[in-house]
């Protein structure tokens, strides 16, 4: 056992020796330094060598209000001095009460009950458990199955991972929770039919949910989990009319609609909750990430009065919770973060500038490697192809060599932190802080243009 007091000056080596990084191929750092970020300011981050990078992913779709917000840090400090911790297991504390009220006021329809978690995956886990118990309490004891979309990511807990539509992420941990079924996503760039007609494609994609409900038996299906804009696969926005049709289908078969907004809420698309952007009212919203702009961890499942009603009667209890759910410091930071949103008009800033971001990224269409640019708000994916005319994608060797062997490192070395991903087809994902301006967009486009041009020569 090492000396617990000693701290190594070589952060990179110590990171490799002791810090097991998440979703990371650890062997990559056996003979290479671990990138170590020590500071953030505005839209930029800085490593331990003093090098500056544009944060093109808001950390992990999280730092919506930007880095270096002293008011958020000061809020955490003050709250920790007053009440650092108390559980919300049969008790309340002021910051959790205040944040719950504010979230309920921002949520659409009758979504008035807030169940706090520690993060997004736990919020998704909560929603599935609640859906199953709700149906049992209302006499539908066979309703336990869930439907989600191919390639969608919904989290790492066993239930959330079952809902996730990425086989490679699930295989090491199978068998998972039974009852999770998949339907096609809304990637119109690779639509099997109706690729030239967004409305018809949206209707087709939504109707696949109905077909799956009928195939499994409506009496067995509890809920449908959908992201407003699907993250994994590269930012798939919903076609026109898609969510309206899904809402109709869910109502028809007494199936709950869960809007998984762990990424899309809190201004990422220019509205507090993304379901408002696309004009639908779900039965539950799962959210996290941008709720505190990452200054302290928290998540939530926001639930309709209709779903909550049976739990507020007699001895019925939702036997579920998290030690750190609704943590006083995190809740206080969440309230302060919402204050920033209101004071600075961050949602409106995204709405005013989303087209400029899109038009700037669209310039990259002149590169032979860029097949599609898609997304919404400040949340975009650029799909990379080997042949624009045929939409031919990379093979496994090219993905390994170009996407991971070159592109990820080259973007970072050129001063842009973002995500190069092959969950689905090869994409570069971008989600800069909501304070970003045209100067930010131009810097992103410039780095991408340089690096993607070089990447094309390696195919």
Tab-separated table of C-alpha atoms in Angstrom:
chain	number	residue	atom	x	y	z
A	1	UNK	CA	0.000	0.000	0.000
A	2	UNK	CA	1.407	3.397	-1.025
A	3	UNK	CA	1.995	6.345	1.237
A	4	UNK	CA	-1.410	8.075	1.480
A	5	UNK	CA	0.225	11.453	2.093
A	6	UNK	CA	2.654	11.514	-0.817
A	7	UNK	CA	1.422	13.072	-4.066
A	8	UNK	CA	3.381	12.423	-7.249
A	9	UNK	CA	4.497	15.398	-9.306
A	10	UNK	CA	4.124	13.318	-12.482
A	11	UNK	CA	0.350	13.502	-12.846
A	12	UNK	CA	0.331	11.580	-16.113
A	13	UNK	CA	2.165	8.541	-14.743
A	14	UNK	CA	0.129	8.619	-11.544
A	15	UNK	CA	-3.058	8.761	-13.622
A	16	UNK	CA	-1.981	5.662	-15.539
A	17	UNK	CA	-0.983	3.844	-12.341
A	18	UNK	CA	-4.054	4.635	-10.253
A	19	UNK	CA	-6.892	6.420	-12.106
A	20	UNK	CA	-9.071	3.989	-14.052
A	21	UNK	CA	-10.582	6.309	-16.640
A	22	UNK	CA	-14.132	5.739	-17.862
A	23	UNK	CA	-14.841	4.268	-21.310
A	24	UNK	CA	-11.081	4.314	-21.911
A	25	UNK	CA	-8.765	1.817	-23.553
A	26	UNK	CA	-6.169	1.985	-20.783
A	27	UNK	CA	-3.415	0.358	-22.862
A	28	UNK	CA	-3.348	3.483	-25.035
A	29	UNK	CA	-1.541	5.274	-22.210
A	30	UNK	CA	1.039	2.637	-21.345
A	31	UNK	CA	3.673	4.538	-23.308
A	32	UNK	CA	1.880	7.825	-23.904
A	33	UNK	CA	1.008	10.700	-21.568
A	34	UNK	CA	-2.505	10.930	-20.152
A	35	UNK	CA	-4.066	14.282	-21.181
A	36	UNK	CA	-4.577	16.142	-17.917
A	37	UNK	CA	-6.882	19.164	-17.794
A	38	UNK	CA	-6.306	21.535	-14.881
A	39	UNK	CA	-8.364	24.656	-15.543
A	40	UNK	CA	-11.335	26.043	-17.483
A	41	UNK	CA	-12.423	29.548	-18.399
A	42	UNK	CA	-15.388	30.469	-20.570
A	43	UNK	CA	-15.353	28.181	-23.599
A	44	UNK	CA	-11.754	27.056	-23.074
A	45	UNK	CA	-9.894	24.439	-21.038
A	46	UNK	CA	-6.162	24.263	-20.228
A	47	UNK	CA	-3.907	21.265	-19.665
A	48	UNK	CA	-1.118	20.801	-17.138
A	49	UNK	CA	1.414	22.147	-19.666
A	50	UNK	CA	-0.551	25.385	-20.067
A	51	UNK	CA	-1.886	24.561	-23.543
A	52	UNK	CA	-5.318	26.001	-24.399
A	53	UNK	CA	-8.149	24.055	-26.060
A	54	UNK	CA	-11.624	25.037	-27.188
A	55	UNK	CA	-14.133	22.906	-25.295
A	56	UNK	CA	-16.281	21.798	-28.209
A	57	UNK	CA	-18.234	19.264	-26.144
A	58	UNK	CA	-18.989	21.240	-22.961
A	59	UNK	CA	-16.988	18.648	-21.048
A	60	UNK	CA	-19.489	15.883	-21.790
A	61	UNK	CA	-22.549	17.911	-22.873
A	62	UNK	CA	-22.469	19.362	-19.352
A	63	UNK	CA	-20.808	22.774	-18.890
A	64	UNK	CA	-23.657	24.708	-20.489
A	65	UNK	CA	-23.045	28.025	-18.711
A	66	UNK	CA	-19.301	27.854	-19.420
A	67	UNK	CA	-16.195	27.254	-17.307
A	68	UNK	CA	-14.928	29.416	-14.490
A	69	UNK	CA	-18.289	30.575	-13.121
A	70	UNK	CA	-17.234	31.871	-9.734
A	71	UNK	CA	-20.838	32.453	-8.641
A	72	UNK	CA	-21.524	28.725	-8.925
A	73	UNK	CA	-18.398	27.828	-6.976
A	74	UNK	CA	-19.265	30.370	-4.292
A	75	UNK	CA	-22.790	28.977	-4.044
A	76	UNK	CA	-21.393	25.490	-3.425
A	77	UNK	CA	-19.013	26.848	-0.779
A	78	UNK	CA	-21.730	28.718	1.084
A	79	UNK	CA	-24.153	25.808	0.999
A	80	UNK	CA	-21.523	23.350	2.240
A	81	UNK	CA	-20.902	25.606	5.217
A	82	UNK	CA	-24.605	25.785	6.035
A	83	UNK	CA	-25.752	22.216	5.295
A	84	UNK	CA	-23.274	20.000	3.473
A	85	UNK	CA	-25.426	16.886	3.429
A	86	UNK	CA	-28.784	15.538	4.441
A	87	UNK	CA	-30.797	12.841	2.658
A	88	UNK	CA	-34.218	13.375	1.146
A	89	UNK	CA	-35.345	9.999	2.484
A	90	UNK	CA	-38.493	11.105	4.366
A	91	UNK	CA	-37.011	14.573	4.933
A	92	UNK	CA	-36.664	17.756	2.898
A	93	UNK	CA	-34.152	20.583	2.792
A	94	UNK	CA	-34.737	24.046	1.303
A	95	UNK	CA	-32.504	23.824	-1.773
A	96	UNK	CA	-34.039	20.544	-2.995
A	97	UNK	CA	-37.552	21.924	-2.432
A	98	UNK	CA	-36.748	25.126	-4.319
A	99	UNK	CA	-35.083	23.327	-7.235
A	100	UNK	CA	-37.928	20.808	-7.512
A	101	UNK	CA	-40.450	23.652	-7.703
A	102	UNK	CA	-38.453	25.459	-10.389
A	103	UNK	CA	-38.033	22.322	-12.507
A	104	UNK	CA	-41.746	21.582	-12.221
A	105	UNK	CA	-42.571	25.129	-13.296
A	106	UNK	CA	-40.356	24.764	-16.385
A	107	UNK	CA	-41.654	21.296	-17.304
A	108	UNK	CA	-44.660	21.028	-19.653
A	109	UNK	CA	-48.148	19.730	-18.897
A	110	UNK	CA	-48.712	18.222	-15.473
A	111	UNK	CA	-45.113	17.107	-14.889
A	112	UNK	CA	-45.016	18.449	-11.345
A	113	UNK	CA	-43.190	15.818	-9.298
A	114	UNK	CA	-39.373	15.714	-9.183
A	115	UNK	CA	-37.430	12.626	-8.070
A	116	UNK	CA	-33.771	13.572	-7.680
A	117	UNK	CA	-30.941	11.231	-8.608
A	118	UNK	CA	-27.153	11.531	-8.820
A	119	UNK	CA	-26.943	11.542	-12.614
A	120	UNK	CA	-28.577	10.719	-15.932
A	121	UNK	CA	-28.249	6.949	-15.975
A	122	UNK	CA	-29.803	6.795	-12.526
A	123	UNK	CA	-32.666	9.013	-13.744
A	124	UNK	CA	-33.343	6.547	-16.583
A	125	UNK	CA	-33.156	3.644	-14.132
A	126	UNK	CA	-35.658	5.480	-11.939
A	127	UNK	CA	-38.070	6.037	-14.828
A	128	UNK	CA	-38.175	2.349	-15.795
A	129	UNK	CA	-38.665	1.214	-12.198
A	130	UNK	CA	-41.392	3.795	-11.665
A	131	UNK	CA	-43.146	2.809	-14.895
A	132	UNK	CA	-43.235	-0.837	-13.845
A	133	UNK	CA	-44.547	-0.099	-10.360
A	134	UNK	CA	-47.090	2.422	-11.666
A	135	UNK	CA	-48.613	-0.176	-13.960
A	136	UNK	CA	-48.747	-2.716	-11.125
A	137	UNK	CA	-50.491	-0.213	-8.859
A	138	UNK	CA	-53.063	0.495	-11.573
A	139	UNK	CA	-53.819	-3.187	-12.181
A	140	UNK	CA	-51.653	-3.815	-15.261
A	141	UNK	CA	-49.325	-6.402	-13.743
A	142	UNK	CA	-47.906	-7.634	-17.047
A	143	UNK	CA	-46.695	-4.221	-18.253
A	144	UNK	CA	-42.923	-4.268	-17.746
A	145	UNK	CA	-41.322	-4.090	-21.203
A	146	UNK	CA	-39.731	-0.974	-22.680
A	147	UNK	CA	-39.065	0.139	-26.230
A	148	UNK	CA	-36.152	2.341	-27.283
A	149	UNK	CA	-34.227	3.013	-30.475
A	150	UNK	CA	-31.311	1.359	-32.211
A	151	UNK	CA	-27.893	2.892	-31.449
A	152	UNK	CA	-29.378	5.061	-28.645
A	153	UNK	CA	-27.401	5.440	-25.405
A	154	UNK	CA	-29.373	5.685	-22.147
A	155	UNK	CA	-26.785	5.003	-19.435
A	156	UNK	CA	-24.721	2.353	-17.665
A	157	UNK	CA	-26.846	0.933	-14.771
A	158	UNK	CA	-28.190	-2.512	-15.584
A	159	UNK	CA	-31.674	-1.295	-16.500
A	160	UNK	CA	-30.516	1.790	-18.398
A	161	UNK	CA	-27.932	-0.334	-20.201
A	162	UNK	CA	-30.685	-2.730	-21.258
A	163	UNK	CA	-32.598	0.216	-22.722
A	164	UNK	CA	-29.423	1.303	-24.535
A	165	UNK	CA	-29.346	0.242	-28.186
A	166	UNK	CA	-25.599	-0.355	-28.589
A	167	UNK	CA	-24.834	-4.103	-28.615
A	168	UNK	CA	-21.070	-3.658	-28.142
A	169	UNK	CA	-21.597	-1.762	-24.888
A	170	UNK	CA	-23.937	-4.434	-23.540
A	171	UNK	CA	-22.191	-7.659	-24.533
A	172	UNK	CA	-19.622	-7.746	-21.678
A	173	UNK	CA	-22.367	-7.458	-19.046
A	174	UNK	CA	-25.067	-9.750	-20.384
A	175	UNK	CA	-27.462	-11.129	-19.338
A	176	UNK	CA	-29.094	-7.779	-18.598
A	177	UNK	CA	-32.592	-6.826	-17.452
A	178	UNK	CA	-35.134	-8.618	-19.662
A	179	UNK	CA	-37.878	-6.840	-21.591
A	180	UNK	CA	-35.999	-4.124	-23.478
A	181	UNK	CA	-36.840	-3.990	-27.204
A	182	UNK	CA	-35.521	-1.804	-30.042
A	183	UNK	CA	-36.980	0.021	-33.045
A	184	UNK	CA	-35.281	2.029	-35.835
A	185	UNK	CA	-33.963	5.504	-35.043
A	186	UNK	CA	-34.510	8.733	-36.999
A	187	UNK	CA	-31.271	8.867	-39.011
A	188	UNK	CA	-32.811	10.153	-42.257
A	189	UNK	CA	-29.369	10.261	-43.914
A	190	UNK	CA	-29.457	6.468	-43.886
A	191	UNK	CA	-33.226	6.008	-43.997
A	192	UNK	CA	-34.233	2.573	-45.351
A	193	UNK	CA	-37.324	4.185	-46.942
A	194	UNK	CA	-38.741	7.702	-47.428
A	195	UNK	CA	-35.250	9.220	-47.281
A	196	UNK	CA	-36.337	12.160	-49.462
A	197	UNK	CA	-39.538	12.876	-47.541
A	198	UNK	CA	-38.963	13.837	-43.877
A	199	UNK	CA	-42.663	13.799	-42.986
A	200	UNK	CA	-43.239	10.336	-44.481
A	201	UNK	CA	-40.022	9.069	-42.882
A	202	UNK	CA	-41.095	10.428	-39.500
A	203	UNK	CA	-44.454	8.706	-39.792
A	204	UNK	CA	-42.754	5.444	-40.779
A	205	UNK	CA	-40.245	5.645	-37.895
A	206	UNK	CA	-42.979	6.375	-35.341
A	207	UNK	CA	-45.168	3.580	-36.700
A	208	UNK	CA	-42.349	1.102	-36.033
A	209	UNK	CA	-42.992	1.760	-32.339
A	210	UNK	CA	-46.643	0.794	-32.778
A	211	UNK	CA	-45.658	-2.350	-34.650
A	212	UNK	CA	-43.289	-3.346	-31.829
A	213	UNK	CA	-45.968	-2.712	-29.196
A	214	UNK	CA	-48.396	-4.903	-31.140
A	215	UNK	CA	-45.768	-7.593	-31.683
A	216	UNK	CA	-44.886	-7.792	-27.976
A	217	UNK	CA	-48.502	-7.323	-26.878
A	218	UNK	CA	-49.785	-3.953	-25.607
A	219	UNK	CA	-50.661	-5.560	-22.279
A	220	UNK	CA	-46.910	-6.163	-21.687
A	221	UNK	CA	-45.368	-2.821	-22.740
A	222	UNK	CA	-44.813	-0.250	-19.982
A	223	UNK	CA	-42.918	2.615	-21.601
A	224	UNK	CA	-41.103	4.066	-24.599
A	225	UNK	CA	-37.772	5.850	-24.013
A	226	UNK	CA	-36.710	8.431	-26.615
A	227	UNK	CA	-34.193	11.273	-26.713
A	228	UNK	CA	-35.495	14.468	-28.388
A	229	UNK	CA	-32.285	14.481	-30.457
A	230	UNK	CA	-30.582	11.090	-30.315
A	231	UNK	CA	-26.974	11.406	-29.200
A	232	UNK	CA	-25.264	8.127	-30.149
A	233	UNK	CA	-24.911	7.689	-33.889
A	234	UNK	CA	-24.398	11.407	-34.297
A	235	UNK	CA	-27.225	13.763	-33.300
A	236	UNK	CA	-30.380	12.495	-35.049
A	237	UNK	CA	-33.127	15.157	-34.867
A	238	UNK	CA	-36.769	14.063	-35.023
A	239	UNK	CA	-38.525	14.383	-38.403
A	240	UNK	CA	-41.607	16.647	-38.532
A	241	UNK	CA	-44.600	15.075	-36.807
A	242	UNK	CA	-42.598	12.207	-35.297
A	243	UNK	CA	-43.210	12.932	-31.632
A	244	UNK	CA	-46.852	13.842	-32.186
A	245	UNK	CA	-47.401	10.418	-33.757
A	246	UNK	CA	-45.467	8.674	-30.962
A	247	UNK	CA	-47.638	10.450	-28.385
A	248	UNK	CA	-50.775	9.188	-30.155
A	249	UNK	CA	-49.442	5.638	-30.185
A	250	UNK	CA	-48.495	5.681	-26.498
A	251	UNK	CA	-51.916	7.035	-25.512
A	252	UNK	CA	-53.677	4.425	-27.638
A	253	UNK	CA	-51.979	1.497	-25.891
A	254	UNK	CA	-51.579	2.934	-22.365
A	255	UNK	CA	-47.800	3.094	-22.747
A	256	UNK	CA	-45.793	5.803	-20.955
A	257	UNK	CA	-43.609	8.157	-22.991
A	258	UNK	CA	-40.263	9.027	-21.395
A	259	UNK	CA	-38.337	11.953	-22.865
A	260	UNK	CA	-34.687	11.209	-22.075
A	261	UNK	CA	-33.244	14.725	-21.924
A	262	UNK	CA	-30.039	14.020	-20.032
A	263	UNK	CA	-28.193	15.864	-22.827
A	264	UNK	CA	-30.948	17.868	-24.512
A	265	UNK	CA	-32.408	19.717	-21.493
A	266	UNK	CA	-31.172	22.986	-19.986
A	267	UNK	CA	-30.628	24.998	-23.125
A	268	UNK	CA	-28.739	22.553	-25.313
A	269	UNK	CA	-31.465	23.021	-27.940
A	270	UNK	CA	-32.499	26.513	-26.804
A	271	UNK	CA	-35.336	25.551	-24.439
A	272	UNK	CA	-35.236	24.486	-20.809
A	273	UNK	CA	-36.713	21.129	-21.786
A	274	UNK	CA	-36.292	19.853	-25.325
A	275	UNK	CA	-39.794	18.386	-25.563
A	276	UNK	CA	-40.996	22.008	-25.725
A	277	UNK	CA	-38.801	22.562	-28.796
A	278	UNK	CA	-40.611	19.747	-30.604
A	279	UNK	CA	-44.056	20.387	-29.088
A	280	UNK	CA	-44.884	17.190	-27.201
A	281	UNK	CA	-45.694	16.425	-23.570
A	282	UNK	CA	-44.154	13.210	-22.209
A	283	UNK	CA	-45.163	11.351	-19.051
A	284	UNK	CA	-41.655	11.605	-17.619
A	285	UNK	CA	-38.506	13.614	-18.351
A	286	UNK	CA	-35.091	12.310	-17.353
A	287	UNK	CA	-32.425	14.997	-17.028
A	288	UNK	CA	-29.022	15.704	-15.471
A	289	UNK	CA	-25.769	17.134	-16.968
A	290	UNK	CA	-26.589	20.796	-17.673
A	291	UNK	CA	-28.789	21.173	-14.580
A	292	UNK	CA	-25.767	22.491	-12.669
A	293	UNK	CA	-23.538	23.102	-15.717
A	294	UNK	CA	-21.396	20.371	-14.166
A	295	UNK	CA	-20.355	22.330	-11.085
A	296	UNK	CA	-21.836	19.608	-8.871
A	297	UNK	CA	-23.436	16.268	-9.838
A	298	UNK	CA	-27.204	15.833	-9.874
A	299	UNK	CA	-29.970	14.319	-11.994
A	300	UNK	CA	-33.737	14.034	-11.889
A	301	UNK	CA	-36.767	12.198	-13.158
A	302	UNK	CA	-39.683	14.609	-13.571
A	303	UNK	CA	-43.013	12.832	-13.345
A	304	UNK	CA	-46.593	13.687	-14.264
A	305	UNK	CA	-49.284	14.055	-11.609
A	306	UNK	CA	-51.142	11.171	-13.234
A	307	UNK	CA	-48.223	8.797	-12.671
A	308	UNK	CA	-47.575	10.084	-9.163
A	309	UNK	CA	-51.203	9.793	-8.022
A	310	UNK	CA	-51.250	6.125	-6.922
A	311	UNK	CA	-47.970	6.596	-5.009
A	312	UNK	CA	-49.593	9.352	-2.931
A	313	UNK	CA	-52.326	7.026	-1.589
A	314	UNK	CA	-52.419	4.716	1.433
A	315	UNK	CA	-49.272	2.752	2.154
A	316	UNK	CA	-48.001	2.736	-1.451
A	317	UNK	CA	-44.292	3.614	-1.573
A	318	UNK	CA	-41.758	3.927	-4.374
A	319	UNK	CA	-39.012	1.798	-2.809
A	320	UNK	CA	-36.162	3.487	-4.604
A	321	UNK	CA	-33.620	6.206	-3.886
A	322	UNK	CA	-29.995	7.358	-3.851
A	323	UNK	CA	-27.891	8.523	-0.914
A	324	UNK	CA	-26.745	11.618	-2.788
A	325	UNK	CA	-29.979	12.294	-4.693
A	326	UNK	CA	-30.982	15.937	-4.260
A	327	UNK	CA	-27.703	16.677	-2.429
A	328	UNK	CA	-27.916	20.122	-0.747
A	329	UNK	CA	-24.783	21.464	-2.451
A	330	UNK	CA	-25.806	20.178	-5.871
A	331	UNK	CA	-29.351	21.490	-5.482
A	332	UNK	CA	-28.034	24.908	-4.444
A	333	UNK	CA	-25.746	24.987	-7.477
A	334	UNK	CA	-28.682	23.922	-9.665
A	335	UNK	CA	-30.686	26.890	-8.429
A	336	UNK	CA	-27.779	29.269	-9.020
A	337	UNK	CA	-27.300	27.811	-12.505
A	338	UNK	CA	-30.955	28.460	-13.345
A	339	UNK	CA	-30.443	32.018	-12.095
A	340	UNK	CA	-27.669	32.428	-14.698
A	341	UNK	CA	-29.941	31.055	-17.422
A	342	UNK	CA	-32.603	33.603	-16.543
A	343	UNK	CA	-30.268	36.558	-15.994
A	344	UNK	CA	-28.223	36.034	-19.158
A	345	UNK	CA	-30.957	34.630	-21.416
A	346	UNK	CA	-28.918	31.573	-22.391
A	347	UNK	CA	-31.852	29.739	-23.960
A	348	UNK	CA	-32.654	32.679	-26.205
A	349	UNK	CA	-28.964	33.039	-27.053
A	350	UNK	CA	-28.989	29.478	-28.405
A	351	UNK	CA	-32.183	30.108	-30.384
A	352	UNK	CA	-30.691	33.310	-31.820
A	353	UNK	CA	-27.418	31.630	-32.829
A	354	UNK	CA	-28.297	28.012	-33.672
A	355	UNK	CA	-28.648	28.729	-37.375
A	356	UNK	CA	-25.277	30.490	-37.449
A	357	UNK	CA	-23.689	27.419	-35.834
A	358	UNK	CA	-25.322	25.127	-38.371
A	359	UNK	CA	-24.418	27.307	-41.357
A	360	UNK	CA	-20.802	27.489	-40.192
A	361	UNK	CA	-20.566	23.708	-39.866
A	362	UNK	CA	-22.305	23.266	-43.230
A	363	UNK	CA	-19.294	24.883	-44.912
A	364	UNK	CA	-17.500	21.589	-44.282
A	365	UNK	CA	-19.768	19.910	-46.854
A	366	UNK	CA	-17.212	20.834	-49.518
A	367	UNK	CA	-14.792	18.292	-48.013
A	368	UNK	CA	-14.968	14.821	-49.621
A	369	UNK	CA	-14.956	13.114	-46.206
A	370	UNK	CA	-18.056	14.939	-44.887
A	371	UNK	CA	-21.296	13.104	-45.678
A	372	UNK	CA	-23.845	14.751	-43.392
A	373	UNK	CA	-24.148	17.619	-40.905
A	374	UNK	CA	-27.149	17.249	-38.586
A	375	UNK	CA	-28.500	18.199	-35.189
A	376	UNK	CA	-30.297	21.029	-33.457
A	377	UNK	CA	-29.509	23.968	-31.186
A	378	UNK	CA	-25.888	23.771	-30.053
A	379	UNK	CA	-25.771	19.991	-30.603
A	380	UNK	CA	-24.428	18.711	-33.930
A	381	UNK	CA	-22.896	15.636	-35.494
A	382	UNK	CA	-20.791	15.423	-38.662
A	383	UNK	CA	-20.917	12.001	-40.289
A	384	UNK	CA	-17.766	10.978	-42.127
A	385	UNK	CA	-17.855	8.857	-45.278
A	386	UNK	CA	-15.486	7.273	-47.763
A	387	UNK	CA	-17.684	8.142	-50.751
A	388	UNK	CA	-20.172	11.027	-50.720
A	389	UNK	CA	-22.114	9.735	-53.715
A	390	UNK	CA	-22.761	6.249	-52.343
A	391	UNK	CA	-22.564	7.199	-48.625
A	392	UNK	CA	-20.075	4.337	-48.185
A	393	UNK	CA	-18.805	4.302	-44.611
A	394	UNK	CA	-15.462	3.257	-43.118
A	395	UNK	CA	-14.633	-0.410	-42.631
A	396	UNK	CA	-13.371	-1.611	-39.244
A	397	UNK	CA	-9.709	-1.171	-40.159
A	398	UNK	CA	-10.272	2.379	-41.425
A	399	UNK	CA	-12.273	3.284	-38.339
A	400	UNK	CA	-9.462	2.074	-36.105
A	401	UNK	CA	-6.717	3.720	-38.164
A	402	UNK	CA	-8.372	7.003	-39.175
A	403	UNK	CA	-10.990	7.745	-36.500
A	404	UNK	CA	-9.127	6.495	-33.442
A	405	UNK	CA	-5.546	6.311	-34.659
A	406	UNK	CA	-5.495	9.804	-36.160
A	407	UNK	CA	-8.614	11.951	-35.896
A	408	UNK	CA	-9.269	11.929	-32.141
A	409	UNK	CA	-5.676	12.826	-31.306
A	410	UNK	CA	-5.235	15.306	-34.152
A	411	UNK	CA	-8.326	17.338	-33.215
A	412	UNK	CA	-7.096	17.603	-29.629
A	413	UNK	CA	-3.541	18.425	-30.676
A	414	UNK	CA	-4.911	21.194	-32.878
A	415	UNK	CA	-6.712	22.740	-29.940
A	416	UNK	CA	-10.260	21.331	-30.211
A	417	UNK	CA	-11.733	19.016	-27.611
A	418	UNK	CA	-14.740	17.180	-29.093
A	419	UNK	CA	-15.792	13.595	-29.736
A	420	UNK	CA	-14.865	11.341	-32.631
A	421	UNK	CA	-17.156	8.344	-32.308
A	422	UNK	CA	-18.140	5.193	-34.180
A	423	UNK	CA	-21.240	4.142	-32.235
A	424	UNK	CA	-23.187	3.664	-35.417
A	425	UNK	CA	-21.299	5.314	-38.277
A	426	UNK	CA	-18.147	7.455	-37.860
A	427	UNK	CA	-19.052	10.924	-36.598
A	428	UNK	CA	-17.540	13.978	-34.983
A	429	UNK	CA	-19.836	15.422	-32.313
A	430	UNK	CA	-19.982	19.037	-31.195
A	431	UNK	CA	-21.796	20.642	-28.267
A	432	UNK	CA	-20.005	23.836	-27.210
A	433	UNK	CA	-21.008	25.826	-24.114
A	434	UNK	CA	-24.185	27.848	-24.554
A	435	UNK	CA	-22.227	31.099	-24.226
A	436	UNK	CA	-20.514	30.392	-27.571
A	437	UNK	CA	-20.547	33.006	-30.338
A	438	UNK	CA	-19.679	33.177	-34.036
A	439	UNK	CA	-16.026	33.406	-33.060
A	440	UNK	CA	-16.374	30.005	-31.372
A	441	UNK	CA	-18.124	28.514	-34.399
A	442	UNK	CA	-15.418	29.792	-36.753
A	443	UNK	CA	-12.668	28.356	-34.575
A	444	UNK	CA	-14.401	24.963	-34.527
A	445	UNK	CA	-14.857	24.998	-38.301
A	446	UNK	CA	-11.235	26.002	-38.882
A	447	UNK	CA	-9.784	23.169	-36.813
A	448	UNK	CA	-12.194	20.637	-38.301
A	449	UNK	CA	-11.396	21.746	-41.845
A	450	UNK	CA	-7.658	21.363	-41.284
A	451	UNK	CA	-7.836	17.988	-39.535
A	452	UNK	CA	-10.560	16.434	-41.742
A	453	UNK	CA	-8.615	17.423	-44.855
A	454	UNK	CA	-5.604	15.548	-43.518
A	455	UNK	CA	-7.772	12.615	-42.425
A	456	UNK	CA	-9.014	12.210	-46.019
A	457	UNK	CA	-5.440	11.588	-47.195
A	458	UNK	CA	-5.180	8.650	-44.785
A	459	UNK	CA	-8.205	6.773	-46.106
